[in-house]
Short mmCIF file of C-alpha atoms in Angstrom, two decimals:
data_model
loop_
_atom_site.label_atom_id
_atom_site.label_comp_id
_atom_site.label_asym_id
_atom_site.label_seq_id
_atom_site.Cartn_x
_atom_site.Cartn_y
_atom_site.Cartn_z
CA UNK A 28 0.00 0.00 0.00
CA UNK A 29 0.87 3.44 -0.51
CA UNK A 30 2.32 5.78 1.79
CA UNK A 31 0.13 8.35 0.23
CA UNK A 32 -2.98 6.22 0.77
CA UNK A 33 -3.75 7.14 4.27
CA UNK A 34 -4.41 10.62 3.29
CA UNK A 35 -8.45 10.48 3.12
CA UNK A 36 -8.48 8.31 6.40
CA UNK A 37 -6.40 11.02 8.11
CA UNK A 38 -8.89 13.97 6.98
CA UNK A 39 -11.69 11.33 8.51
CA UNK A 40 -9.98 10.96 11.33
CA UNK A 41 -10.43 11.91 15.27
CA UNK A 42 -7.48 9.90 16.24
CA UNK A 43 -4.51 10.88 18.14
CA UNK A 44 -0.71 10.77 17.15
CA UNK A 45 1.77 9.75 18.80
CA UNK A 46 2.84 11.96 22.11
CA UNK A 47 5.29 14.63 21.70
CA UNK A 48 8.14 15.96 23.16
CA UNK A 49 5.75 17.53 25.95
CA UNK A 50 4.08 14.26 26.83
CA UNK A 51 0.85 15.06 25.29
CA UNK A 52 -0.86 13.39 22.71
CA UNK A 53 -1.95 15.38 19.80
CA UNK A 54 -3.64 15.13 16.31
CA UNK A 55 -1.00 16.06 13.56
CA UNK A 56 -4.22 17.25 11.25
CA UNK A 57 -5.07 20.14 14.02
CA UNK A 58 -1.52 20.93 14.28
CA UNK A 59 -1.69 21.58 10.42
CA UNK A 60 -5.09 23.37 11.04
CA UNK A 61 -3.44 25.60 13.52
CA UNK A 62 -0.43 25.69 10.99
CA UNK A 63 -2.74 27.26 8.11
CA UNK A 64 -4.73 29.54 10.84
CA UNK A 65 -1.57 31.01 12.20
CA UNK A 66 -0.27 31.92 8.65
CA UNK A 67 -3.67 33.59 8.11
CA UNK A 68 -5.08 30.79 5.67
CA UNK A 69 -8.63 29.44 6.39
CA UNK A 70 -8.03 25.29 6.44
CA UNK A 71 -9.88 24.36 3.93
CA UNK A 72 -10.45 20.87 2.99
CA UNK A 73 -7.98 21.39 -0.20
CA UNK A 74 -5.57 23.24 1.98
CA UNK A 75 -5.50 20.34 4.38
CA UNK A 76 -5.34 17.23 2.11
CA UNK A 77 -2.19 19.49 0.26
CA UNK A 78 -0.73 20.54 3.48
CA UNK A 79 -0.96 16.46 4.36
CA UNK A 80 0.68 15.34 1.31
CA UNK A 81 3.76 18.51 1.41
CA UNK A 82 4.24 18.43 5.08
CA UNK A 83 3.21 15.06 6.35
CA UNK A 84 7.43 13.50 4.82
CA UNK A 85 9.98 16.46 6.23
CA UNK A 86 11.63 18.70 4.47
CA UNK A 87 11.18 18.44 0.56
CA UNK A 88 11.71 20.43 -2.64
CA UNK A 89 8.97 19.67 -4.93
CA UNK A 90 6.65 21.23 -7.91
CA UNK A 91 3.30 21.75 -8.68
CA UNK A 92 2.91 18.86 -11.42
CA UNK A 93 5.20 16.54 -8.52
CA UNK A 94 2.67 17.41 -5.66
CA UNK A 95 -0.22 17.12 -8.20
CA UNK A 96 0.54 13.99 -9.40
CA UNK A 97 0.86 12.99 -5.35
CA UNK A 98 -2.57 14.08 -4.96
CA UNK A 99 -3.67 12.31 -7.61
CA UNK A 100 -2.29 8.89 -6.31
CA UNK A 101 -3.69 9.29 -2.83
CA UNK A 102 -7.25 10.09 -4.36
CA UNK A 103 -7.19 13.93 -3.67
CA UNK A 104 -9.77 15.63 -5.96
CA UNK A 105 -8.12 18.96 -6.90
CA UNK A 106 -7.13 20.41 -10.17
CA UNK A 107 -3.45 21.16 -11.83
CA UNK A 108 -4.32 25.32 -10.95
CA UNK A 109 -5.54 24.40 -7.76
CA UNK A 110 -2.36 22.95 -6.97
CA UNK A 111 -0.56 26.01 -8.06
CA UNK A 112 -3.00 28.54 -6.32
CA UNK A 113 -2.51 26.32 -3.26
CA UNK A 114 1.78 26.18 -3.69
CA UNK A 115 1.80 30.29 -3.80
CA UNK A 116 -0.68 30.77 -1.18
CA UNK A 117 1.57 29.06 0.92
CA UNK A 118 4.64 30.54 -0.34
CA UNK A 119 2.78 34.23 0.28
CA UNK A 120 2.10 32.69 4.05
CA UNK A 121 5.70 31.93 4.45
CA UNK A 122 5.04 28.21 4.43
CA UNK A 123 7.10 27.32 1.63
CA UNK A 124 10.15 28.71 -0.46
CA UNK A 125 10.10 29.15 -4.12
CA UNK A 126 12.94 28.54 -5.59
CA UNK A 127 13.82 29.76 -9.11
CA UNK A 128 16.17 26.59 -10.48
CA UNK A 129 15.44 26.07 -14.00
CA UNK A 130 13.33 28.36 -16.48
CA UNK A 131 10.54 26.03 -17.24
CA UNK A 132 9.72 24.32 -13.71
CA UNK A 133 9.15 26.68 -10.02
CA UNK A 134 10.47 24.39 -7.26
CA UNK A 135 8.62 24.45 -3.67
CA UNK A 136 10.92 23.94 -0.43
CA UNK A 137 8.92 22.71 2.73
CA UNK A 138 11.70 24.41 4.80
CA UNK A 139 11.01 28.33 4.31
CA UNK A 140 14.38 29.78 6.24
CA UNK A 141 17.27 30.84 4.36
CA UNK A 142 19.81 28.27 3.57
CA UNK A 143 21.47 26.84 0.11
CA UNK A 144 21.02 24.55 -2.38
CA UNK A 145 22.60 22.16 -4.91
CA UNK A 146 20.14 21.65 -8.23
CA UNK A 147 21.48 18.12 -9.84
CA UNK A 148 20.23 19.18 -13.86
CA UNK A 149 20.26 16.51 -15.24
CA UNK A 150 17.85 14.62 -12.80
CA UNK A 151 15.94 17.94 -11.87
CA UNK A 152 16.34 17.37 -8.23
CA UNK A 153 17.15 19.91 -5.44
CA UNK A 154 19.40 18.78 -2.64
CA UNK A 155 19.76 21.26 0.19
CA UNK A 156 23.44 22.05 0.59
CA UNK A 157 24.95 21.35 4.24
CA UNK A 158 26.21 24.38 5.95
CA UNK A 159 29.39 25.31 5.41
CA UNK A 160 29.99 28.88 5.86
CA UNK A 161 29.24 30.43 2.36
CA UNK A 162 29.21 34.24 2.71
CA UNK A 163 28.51 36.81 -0.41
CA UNK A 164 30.84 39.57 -0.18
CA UNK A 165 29.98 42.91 -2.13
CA UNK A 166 26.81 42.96 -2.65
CA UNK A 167 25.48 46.26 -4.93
CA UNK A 168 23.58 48.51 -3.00
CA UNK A 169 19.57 47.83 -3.51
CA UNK A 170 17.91 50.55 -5.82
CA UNK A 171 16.14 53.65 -4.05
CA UNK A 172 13.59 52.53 -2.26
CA UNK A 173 14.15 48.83 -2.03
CA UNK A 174 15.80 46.46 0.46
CA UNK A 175 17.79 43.26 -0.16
CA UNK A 176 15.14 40.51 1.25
CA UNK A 177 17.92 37.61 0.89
CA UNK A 178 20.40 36.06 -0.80
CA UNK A 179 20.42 32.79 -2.34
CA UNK A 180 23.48 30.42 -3.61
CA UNK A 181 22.04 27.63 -6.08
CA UNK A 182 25.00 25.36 -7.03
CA UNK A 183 24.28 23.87 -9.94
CA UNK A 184 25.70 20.16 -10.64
CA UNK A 185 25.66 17.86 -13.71
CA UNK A 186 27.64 14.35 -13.37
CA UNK A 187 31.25 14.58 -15.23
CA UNK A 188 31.66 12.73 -18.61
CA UNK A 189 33.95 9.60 -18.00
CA UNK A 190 37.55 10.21 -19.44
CA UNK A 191 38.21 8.66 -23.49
CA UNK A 192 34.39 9.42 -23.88
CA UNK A 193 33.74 11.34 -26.77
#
């Protein structure tokens, strides 16, 4: 079975998860309830069975057409643009990261603070880069009026052609 099948269950669900660091028990759907409500989104049903399928594995890079196709498989009933809407409503809520990796495709990163990233091109996968200290020195100065929100390193990888290979 799936790991995405639970998903409807889940929404059905009253049950508890398992207890946290605190000792309590507590229901990992109202945590994303409270989640969407403290970013200022109302939890809809859509919302929540997205949330579920972005949230519910760690930290991720995905897109819309990956998560999509996700929702698809665990028998979520949402369109390709709701997807999207969903993906920069979340983004907007500071949920999510969008990452600008490759001119065709908008990658999503479940982990919204600042840190680096490798982007393997041939496979189209993003790999967060360990920390290691990278600083940008010398930086222009921001036109009149604006403010440098952040700065972000993409390394960009591609596997190296074996040697006598034409």
């Amino acid at each position: 079975m799936s790991d995405l099948m639970p998903l409807q269950a889940v929404l059905n669900a009253r049950s508890l998860s398992p207890v946290d660091g605190a000792g309590r028990r507590g229901c990992p759907l109202s945590d994303l309830r409270d989640r969407l409500r403290r970013a200022g989104l109302r939890p809809t049903r859509q919302r929540l069975s997205l949330g579920w399928l972005l949230f519910g594995r760690g930290d991720r890079h995905l897109t819309a057409e990956m998560l999509y196709d996700e929702a698809m498989r665990a028998k979520v009933p949402v369109s390709l643009a709701t997807v999207y809407n969903t993906l920069h409503q979340f983004t907007e809520a500071g949920l999510l990261r969008q990452l600008a990796l490759d001119g065709s495709k908008a990658y999503f990163d479940t982990n919204p603070s600042e840190h680096h990233h490798f982007f393997l091109e041939e496979e189209g996968e993003v790999l967060d880069m360990p920390e290691c200290g990278i600083s940008v020195d010398s930086l222009p100065e921001a036109p009149e009026g604006m403010e440098i929100a952040g700065v972000e390193v993409i390394v960009r990888l591609r596997r190296r052609k074996a040697a006598g290979r034409a």
